[in-house]
Structure formats: structure tokens, C-alpha cells
Amino acid sequence: MSEPTKIQPRLVYSPEYDIRWLGLEKLHPFDSCKYSRTWKVLVDRFGDRLQSATITPTAPATAELLQTIHTPEYLQQLTHSRYIAQALELASLAWVPSDILDRHVLQPMRLATMGTVIAAKTALETGIGINLSGGYHHASRDRGSGFCVYSDIAISIASLRQSGQLTATDSIAIIDLDAHQGNGLARIFEFDRTVHILDMYNQDIYPQDRQAIDRIDLNLPLASGTRDDEYLNKLQQYLPSFLSQLDRPKIAFYNAGTDIYEDDPLGRLKISAEGVLARDRLVFQTLVAARIPVVMVLSGGYTSESYQLVARSVGEVLDTWGL
Ligand SMILES: [Zn+2]
């Protein structure tokens, strides 16, 4: 596929991304309504122009699509409440009937997975596809953990290969800047060397998965408390050279977790709001300059301010490259 000649950012979003049910949104430190909150900030700012640049997934990822990555045994386990509760780290959910959990919790995640698939296809045509959800980087082929059930990025790669938009040998980049190491993705692509992973994360927190760390192509561990200067200098130093060493990637997946933010209770880094914006600017400018289509997904970010950080970064992308 030829690369896009003009950059036209496209968003992918559905109001059904939010997980609102029986106060679940209050049980978990994860702001499970950050998707609609982000959307609202952007709509208030860009109005109708945003609607016309947005694609809404109408159906969740099908079983057939999920099976391109996940094992049948694992998908079968997801019909048991106890297993779902464990993957979501919410023990009390083990007592809720599994069909209710499926409808209210897993289905929004399958819809967001479809959103990443659509954003990836769109990015190949317009240069930038942003799914206002997704980024479930802890999910592996046969295991869900850390609030991640379906590996939306891996499923998107499988889908692009199936449709012929990527060949089996096309080079793919994953830039994972969530505060946590993306162990699920590293495990899924353990033996797939067309996928190149840059992962910068806090090494002092979950998941501390040694086997997954060994698979990372460019491993950039950080210590708790890392601040803007060190963080941004490291990214500036390594991202361009990481990309230039690859055989011109056909697409880059950017896992843009905002849990690097200084007030995030889980990420334990000390990156300011300005630092988060500068990080996202650096990633987009570097990828666009290298003419690599980019798919952004939101991944972690657990504070009540996370949606504002995301909206600021996405808003700047829309301002820079237009709607
Ligand atoms: Zn995270």
C-alpha cells in the first residue's frame, strides 16, 4: 500500500466505549468514563467538524476476529465470572452472572477493540488514526490481566494482514509509552520479528515480567519519580534512531498511556501535564516527519484529569494537521 500523501487525522469513538454499570466506574481506580469525557471536551472545542472527522464502530469485534490472536481456551474462560473478575482485578465481580459482565464490561472492550482495528485501517489511508480507547497492552494470547482482556493492537495487526493491507513481512512499530511495560504485546510477538517494540516504562511497578522484557527491541526502563527533563530527553534521544534503524515501518501503533502523569496513583512517574503534551507532540511529529502512518490508543491513565490530558494532546494533533 502506498503511503498517504496528505495527513488527515481521523478519530474513532463510540459513546458505548464507557463502562457504566452498577457503580463499577467507582470501584476501580480506572476512570472508565474517560472516553466520553475526552470526546465531550473535543466536541465543545471543534463542534461539527469533529463529527465529520470521526468514525463510529457499529459492532464489537467478532469471535472470529478475536480468534486471530486469542486461544479458544482463553475465550472460553471469559465466559466465567471468576476469570473475568481476576483479569479486571475486581474480586467482587466474581459473584455477578457472566452474561451481565459480558454485556456491560466485555462488550464495550470488544467495541473498543474494533475501534483500534478501524483506526489502524484509517491510518493507512489518512496518516493518523486515533481510537479514543483501547491500548490493552497486558492481554496476551491466553491470558487477561491488568484490566486488559483483548489485545486490540495485535488483533489490528492480524486484521491488516488478513485483508492484505499489510504483508507478512511488512515492518511494524509499536511505541509503548504507558507507565507500565506492555508485557502482553511482547509475549504475543515473541517470535514475530517484523514487529519492533520500543517500550519506555516504570520498571518499579507492575508487571515486572522478565520474559516479556527480554523481547523488547528498545528497552527504556525508568525509575519511579522520573521527571520531565529526563523522560523527554530519553525519548528525543532514542525514538528517531529506533525508527531509522527499521526497514521503513508501514505503520506505527502508539500506546499513549497518560498514567505517566505526576498525580497518577499507579504509574508513579512525575511527568507534568506539559510533559505529557510534549511527549505526544514529539511522537506525532517524529512519525509524521518519517512518513509513518500512526495509530494512537489511550491505554492507561487513572486520574480524574486523565481525559483532559488526552483531549489536549488530541486537540493539538487536530490543530496541527487539520480536520
Ligand atoms: Zn499503564
GROMACS .gro file of C-alpha atoms and ligand atoms in nm:
model
  324
    1MET     CA    1   0.000   0.000   0.000
    2SER     CA    2   0.129   0.348  -0.085
    3GLU     CA    3   0.174   0.592   0.198
    4PRO     CA    4  -0.078   0.874   0.246
    5THR     CA    5   0.020   1.192   0.063
    6LYS     CA    6  -0.175   1.431   0.283
    7ILE     CA    7  -0.221   1.389   0.656
    8GLN     CA    8  -0.586   1.397   0.766
    9PRO     CA    9  -0.633   1.295   1.130
   10ARG     CA   10  -0.936   1.076   1.192
   11LEU     CA   11  -1.088   0.981   1.528
   12VAL     CA   12  -1.267   0.661   1.615
   13TYR     CA   13  -1.515   0.683   1.900
   14SER     CA   14  -1.844   0.545   2.030
   15PRO     CA   15  -2.043   0.657   2.337
   16GLU     CA   16  -2.068   0.284   2.407
   17TYR     CA   17  -1.697   0.272   2.499
   18ASP     CA   18  -1.773   0.381   2.855
   19ILE     CA   19  -1.821   0.114   3.120
   20ARG     CA   20  -2.108   0.244   3.332
   21TRP     CA   21  -2.286  -0.014   3.533
   22LEU     CA   22  -2.382  -0.066   3.896
   23GLY     CA   23  -2.121   0.181   4.006
   24LEU     CA   24  -1.836  -0.022   3.858
   25GLU     CA   25  -1.689   0.307   3.745
   26LYS     CA   26  -1.642   0.392   4.112
   27LEU     CA   27  -1.494   0.058   4.217
   28HIS     CA   28  -1.181   0.069   4.010
   29PRO     CA   29  -0.915   0.342   4.010
   30PHE     CA   30  -0.955   0.341   3.631
   31ASP     CA   31  -1.181   0.625   3.513
   32SER     CA   32  -1.397   0.403   3.294
   33CYS     CA   33  -1.582   0.706   3.154
   34LYS     CA   34  -1.271   0.889   3.036
   35TYR     CA   35  -1.362   0.809   2.676
   36SER     CA   36  -1.684   1.012   2.668
   37ARG     CA   37  -1.529   1.284   2.882
   38THR     CA   38  -1.244   1.321   2.632
   39TRP     CA   39  -1.494   1.326   2.347
   40LYS     CA   40  -1.702   1.597   2.513
   41VAL     CA   41  -1.403   1.829   2.558
   42LEU     CA   42  -1.313   1.782   2.191
   43VAL     CA   43  -1.672   1.834   2.068
   44ASP     CA   44  -1.704   2.152   2.272
   45ARG     CA   45  -1.389   2.278   2.106
   46PHE     CA   46  -1.422   2.160   1.745
   47GLY     CA   47  -1.800   2.121   1.704
   48ASP     CA   48  -1.943   1.971   1.385
   49ARG     CA   49  -1.603   1.950   1.218
   50LEU     CA   50  -1.513   1.681   1.473
   51GLN     CA   51  -1.820   1.474   1.391
   52SER     CA   52  -1.729   1.466   1.024
   53ALA     CA   53  -1.376   1.350   1.104
   54THR     CA   54  -1.496   1.071   1.335
   55ILE     CA   55  -1.582   0.712   1.259
   56THR     CA   56  -1.813   0.523   1.496
   57PRO     CA   57  -1.767   0.148   1.525
   58THR     CA   58  -2.110  -0.004   1.495
   59ALA     CA   59  -2.037  -0.360   1.606
   60PRO     CA   60  -1.792  -0.514   1.853
   61ALA     CA   61  -1.501  -0.732   1.739
   62THR     CA   62  -1.641  -1.071   1.638
   63ALA     CA   63  -1.535  -1.406   1.783
   64GLU     CA   64  -1.365  -1.478   1.452
   65LEU     CA   65  -1.158  -1.161   1.479
   66LEU     CA   66  -1.067  -1.227   1.845
   67GLN     CA   67  -0.951  -1.576   1.748
   68THR     CA   68  -0.688  -1.433   1.514
   69ILE     CA   69  -0.488  -1.374   1.835
   70HIS     CA   70  -0.657  -1.532   2.136
   71THR     CA   71  -0.678  -1.905   2.201
   72PRO     CA   72  -1.020  -2.076   2.204
   73GLU     CA   73  -0.948  -2.193   2.561
   74TYR     CA   74  -0.892  -1.836   2.677
   75LEU     CA   75  -1.206  -1.704   2.506
   76GLN     CA   76  -1.395  -1.989   2.675
   77GLN     CA   77  -1.253  -1.884   3.015
   78LEU     CA   78  -1.403  -1.540   2.957
   79THR     CA   79  -1.748  -1.694   2.997
   80HIS     CA   80  -1.670  -1.746   3.366
   81SER     CA   81  -1.724  -1.457   3.608
   82ARG     CA   82  -1.439  -1.564   3.832
   83TYR     CA   83  -1.193  -1.541   3.548
   84ILE     CA   84  -1.322  -1.203   3.428
   85ALA     CA   85  -1.301  -1.067   3.784
   86GLN     CA   86  -0.938  -1.176   3.803
   87ALA     CA   87  -0.843  -1.014   3.471
   88LEU     CA   88  -1.012  -0.691   3.575
   89GLU     CA   89  -0.867  -0.709   3.927
   90LEU     CA   90  -1.212  -0.665   4.079
   91ALA     CA   91  -1.272  -0.966   4.303
   92SER     CA   92  -1.632  -0.867   4.381
   93LEU     CA   93  -1.731  -0.921   4.016
   94ALA     CA   94  -1.683  -1.296   4.061
   95TRP     CA   95  -2.036  -1.307   4.206
   96VAL     CA   96  -2.203  -1.134   3.910
   97PRO     CA   97  -2.357  -1.358   3.640
   98SER     CA   98  -2.124  -1.387   3.345
   99ASP     CA   99  -2.380  -1.279   3.084
  100ILE     CA  100  -2.422  -0.949   3.268
  101LEU     CA  101  -2.046  -0.899   3.285
  102ASP     CA  102  -2.022  -0.979   2.918
  103ARG     CA  103  -2.285  -0.724   2.820
  104HIS     CA  104  -2.171  -0.440   3.045
  105VAL     CA  105  -1.797  -0.486   3.070
  106LEU     CA  106  -1.654  -0.709   2.798
  107GLN     CA  107  -1.873  -0.586   2.515
  108PRO     CA  108  -1.755  -0.222   2.549
  109MET     CA  109  -1.400  -0.360   2.536
  110ARG     CA  110  -1.476  -0.559   2.221
  111LEU     CA  111  -1.624  -0.245   2.069
  112ALA     CA  112  -1.308  -0.052   2.157
  113THR     CA  113  -1.104  -0.336   2.006
  114MET     CA  114  -1.299  -0.290   1.684
  115GLY     CA  115  -1.224   0.082   1.718
  116THR     CA  116  -0.850   0.014   1.713
  117VAL     CA  117  -0.892  -0.209   1.405
  118ILE     CA  118  -1.078   0.074   1.229
  119ALA     CA  119  -0.825   0.336   1.342
  120ALA     CA  120  -0.542   0.121   1.203
  121LYS     CA  121  -0.710   0.079   0.863
  122THR     CA  122  -0.785   0.452   0.858
  123ALA     CA  123  -0.428   0.547   0.949
  124LEU     CA  124  -0.301   0.368   0.639
  125GLU     CA  125  -0.525   0.593   0.428
  126THR     CA  126  -0.508   0.927   0.612
  127GLY     CA  127  -0.181   0.910   0.806
  128ILE     CA  128  -0.331   0.943   1.156
  129GLY     CA  129  -0.599   0.728   1.323
  130ILE     CA  130  -0.683   0.789   1.688
  131ASN     CA  131  -0.905   0.549   1.880
  132LEU     CA  132  -1.039   0.721   2.191
  133SER     CA  133  -1.000   0.395   2.387
  134GLY     CA  134  -0.803   0.070   2.354
  135GLY     CA  135  -0.439   0.009   2.433
  136TYR     CA  136  -0.492  -0.314   2.626
  137HIS     CA  137  -0.123  -0.399   2.627
  138HIS     CA  138  -0.121  -0.652   2.915
  139ALA     CA  139  -0.351  -0.902   2.740
  140SER     CA  140  -0.165  -1.197   2.586
  141ARG     CA  141  -0.290  -1.480   2.365
  142ASP     CA  142  -0.413  -1.691   2.653
  143ARG     CA  143  -0.436  -1.458   2.950
  144GLY     CA  144  -0.605  -1.133   3.055
  145SER     CA  145  -0.460  -0.915   3.330
  146GLY     CA  146  -0.417  -0.557   3.445
  147PHE     CA  147  -0.763  -0.455   3.320
  148CYS     CA  148  -0.672  -0.580   2.971
  149VAL     CA  149  -0.879  -0.859   2.816
  150TYR     CA  150  -0.839  -0.834   2.438
  151SER     CA  151  -0.514  -0.742   2.263
  152ASP     CA  152  -0.658  -0.473   2.037
  153ILE     CA  153  -0.323  -0.381   1.878
  154ALA     CA  154  -0.231  -0.742   1.796
  155ILE     CA  155  -0.582  -0.806   1.661
  156SER     CA  156  -0.549  -0.496   1.441
  157ILE     CA  157  -0.219  -0.621   1.301
  158ALA     CA  158  -0.375  -0.961   1.228
  159SER     CA  159  -0.670  -0.792   1.060
  160LEU     CA  160  -0.450  -0.573   0.837
  161ARG     CA  161  -0.252  -0.879   0.733
  162GLN     CA  162  -0.569  -1.076   0.660
  163SER     CA  163  -0.708  -0.801   0.441
  164GLY     CA  164  -0.378  -0.768   0.255
  165GLN     CA  165  -0.320  -0.410   0.373
  166LEU     CA  166  -0.002  -0.537   0.536
  167THR     CA  167   0.206  -0.828   0.412
  168ALA     CA  168   0.357  -1.087   0.643
  169THR     CA  169   0.699  -0.925   0.601
  170ASP     CA  170   0.599  -0.557   0.634
  171SER     CA  171   0.776  -0.385   0.920
  172ILE     CA  172   0.554  -0.265   1.209
  173ALA     CA  173   0.649  -0.043   1.504
  174ILE     CA  174   0.491  -0.042   1.849
  175ILE     CA  175   0.581   0.260   2.060
  176ASP     CA  176   0.456   0.188   2.410
  177LEU     CA  177   0.483   0.489   2.642
  178ASP     CA  178   0.226   0.384   2.901
  179ALA     CA  179   0.380   0.384   3.250
  180HIS     CA  180   0.351   0.005   3.262
  181GLN     CA  181   0.551  -0.234   3.048
  182GLY     CA  182   0.342  -0.381   2.764
  183ASN     CA  183   0.406  -0.743   2.851
  184GLY     CA  184   0.107  -0.888   2.667
  185LEU     CA  185   0.219  -0.744   2.333
  186ALA     CA  186   0.579  -0.850   2.392
  187ARG     CA  187   0.464  -1.207   2.457
  188ILE     CA  188   0.227  -1.220   2.159
  189PHE     CA  189   0.503  -1.105   1.924
  190GLU     CA  190   0.779  -1.305   2.093
  191PHE     CA  191   0.869  -1.484   1.768
  192ASP     CA  192   0.738  -1.229   1.516
  193ARG     CA  193   1.039  -1.019   1.427
  194THR     CA  194   0.855  -0.795   1.181
  195VAL     CA  195   0.706  -0.624   1.486
  196HIS     CA  196   0.952  -0.386   1.652
  197ILE     CA  197   0.881  -0.271   2.006
  198LEU     CA  198   1.006   0.040   2.183
  199ASP     CA  199   0.886   0.033   2.543
  200MET     CA  200   0.958   0.308   2.798
  201TYR     CA  201   0.802   0.231   3.137
  202ASN     CA  202   0.845   0.244   3.512
  203GLN     CA  203   1.046  -0.067   3.599
  204ASP     CA  204   0.948  -0.046   3.968
  205ILE     CA  205   0.579  -0.128   3.913
  206TYR     CA  206   0.356  -0.400   3.763
  207PRO     CA  207   0.403  -0.623   3.564
  208GLN     CA  208   0.780  -0.687   3.606
  209ASP     CA  209   0.761  -0.968   3.351
  210ARG     CA  210   1.120  -1.072   3.274
  211GLN     CA  211   1.036  -1.293   2.975
  212ALA     CA  212   0.841  -1.007   2.816
  213ILE     CA  213   1.115  -0.752   2.888
  214ASP     CA  214   1.366  -0.971   2.706
  215ARG     CA  215   1.157  -0.944   2.388
  216ILE     CA  216   1.155  -0.560   2.374
  217ASP     CA  217   1.366  -0.431   2.084
  218LEU     CA  218   1.444  -0.098   2.250
  219ASN     CA  219   1.404  -0.131   2.625
  220LEU     CA  220   1.391   0.202   2.814
  221PRO     CA  221   1.317   0.131   3.181
  222LEU     CA  222   1.266   0.426   3.414
  223ALA     CA  223   1.272   0.462   3.792
  224SER     CA  224   0.975   0.579   4.000
  225GLY     CA  225   0.976   0.956   4.028
  226THR     CA  226   1.133   1.023   3.685
  227ARG     CA  227   1.065   1.384   3.583
  228ASP     CA  228   1.001   1.571   3.256
  229ASP     CA  229   1.358   1.654   3.157
  230GLU     CA  230   1.496   1.304   3.187
  231TYR     CA  231   1.185   1.149   3.032
  232LEU     CA  232   1.166   1.378   2.730
  233ASN     CA  233   1.542   1.376   2.671
  234LYS     CA  234   1.541   0.998   2.664
  235LEU     CA  235   1.253   0.985   2.418
  236GLN     CA  236   1.413   1.251   2.198
  237GLN     CA  237   1.740   1.062   2.206
  238TYR     CA  238   1.604   0.718   2.121
  239LEU     CA  239   1.280   0.743   1.920
  240PRO     CA  240   1.422   0.882   1.592
  241SER     CA  241   1.712   0.635   1.589
  242PHE     CA  242   1.478   0.345   1.673
  243LEU     CA  243   1.265   0.428   1.370
  244SER     CA  244   1.556   0.497   1.136
  245GLN     CA  245   1.710   0.157   1.212
  246LEU     CA  246   1.395  -0.020   1.096
  247ASP     CA  247   1.316  -0.109   0.739
  248ARG     CA  248   1.067   0.181   0.693
  249PRO     CA  249   0.774   0.065   0.909
  250LYS     CA  250   0.442   0.056   0.723
  251ILE     CA  251   0.254   0.157   1.038
  252ALA     CA  252   0.325   0.254   1.399
  253PHE     CA  253   0.099   0.184   1.695
  254TYR     CA  254   0.137   0.444   1.969
  255ASN     CA  255   0.022   0.328   2.312
  256ALA     CA  256  -0.022   0.671   2.471
  257GLY     CA  257  -0.098   0.591   2.836
  258THR     CA  258  -0.142   0.905   3.044
  259ASP     CA  259  -0.055   0.719   3.363
  260ILE     CA  260   0.291   0.877   3.339
  261TYR     CA  261   0.123   1.190   3.482
  262GLU     CA  262   0.255   1.309   3.819
  263ASP     CA  263  -0.075   1.265   4.005
  264ASP     CA  264  -0.144   0.915   3.875
  265PRO     CA  265  -0.165   0.671   4.167
  266LEU     CA  266  -0.048   0.368   3.967
  267GLY     CA  267   0.218   0.499   3.727
  268ARG     CA  268   0.440   0.658   3.995
  269LEU     CA  269   0.626   0.881   3.750
  270LYS     CA  270   0.645   1.258   3.787
  271ILE     CA  271   0.559   1.388   3.443
  272SER     CA  272   0.374   1.721   3.439
  273ALA     CA  273   0.070   1.796   3.220
  274GLU     CA  274   0.303   1.997   2.995
  275GLY     CA  275   0.535   1.697   2.982
  276VAL     CA  276   0.255   1.465   2.866
  277LEU     CA  277   0.165   1.711   2.590
  278ALA     CA  278   0.531   1.745   2.488
  279ARG     CA  279   0.567   1.366   2.474
  280ASP     CA  280   0.267   1.323   2.245
  281ARG     CA  281   0.382   1.613   2.025
  282LEU     CA  282   0.725   1.455   1.992
  283VAL     CA  283   0.582   1.117   1.892
  284PHE     CA  284   0.342   1.256   1.633
  285GLN     CA  285   0.592   1.498   1.482
  286THR     CA  286   0.860   1.230   1.459
  287LEU     CA  287   0.627   0.977   1.294
  288VAL     CA  288   0.472   1.225   1.053
  289ALA     CA  289   0.818   1.354   0.955
  290ALA     CA  290   0.926   0.994   0.891
  291ARG     CA  291   0.605   0.945   0.686
  292ILE     CA  292   0.493   0.654   0.900
  293PRO     CA  293   0.113   0.620   0.950
  294VAL     CA  294   0.032   0.632   1.321
  295VAL     CA  295  -0.246   0.472   1.524
  296MET     CA  296  -0.289   0.617   1.871
  297VAL     CA  297  -0.470   0.432   2.151
  298LEU     CA  298  -0.531   0.565   2.502
  299SER     CA  299  -0.423   0.277   2.728
  300GLY     CA  300  -0.377   0.360   3.100
  301GLY     CA  301  -0.444   0.685   3.281
  302TYR     CA  302  -0.629   0.663   3.605
  303THR     CA  303  -0.684   1.009   3.747
  304SER     CA  304  -0.988   1.233   3.718
  305GLU     CA  305  -0.772   1.459   3.499
  306SER     CA  306  -0.664   1.190   3.251
  307TYR     CA  307  -0.931   1.281   2.997
  308GLN     CA  308  -0.813   1.642   2.996
  309LEU     CA  309  -0.458   1.535   2.921
  310VAL     CA  310  -0.579   1.316   2.633
  311ALA     CA  311  -0.808   1.588   2.497
  312ARG     CA  312  -0.524   1.842   2.499
  313SER     CA  313  -0.293   1.614   2.304
  314VAL     CA  314  -0.557   1.504   2.053
  315GLY     CA  315  -0.672   1.865   2.017
  316GLU     CA  316  -0.320   1.968   1.929
  317VAL     CA  317  -0.295   1.693   1.666
  318LEU     CA  318  -0.621   1.819   1.511
  319ASP     CA  319  -0.496   2.181   1.522
  320THR     CA  320  -0.161   2.087   1.368
  321TRP     CA  321  -0.279   1.866   1.083
  322GLY     CA  322  -0.636   1.990   1.043
  323LEU     CA  323  -0.971   1.818   1.042
  324ZN      ZN  324  -0.047   0.168   3.247
   0.00000   0.00000   0.00000
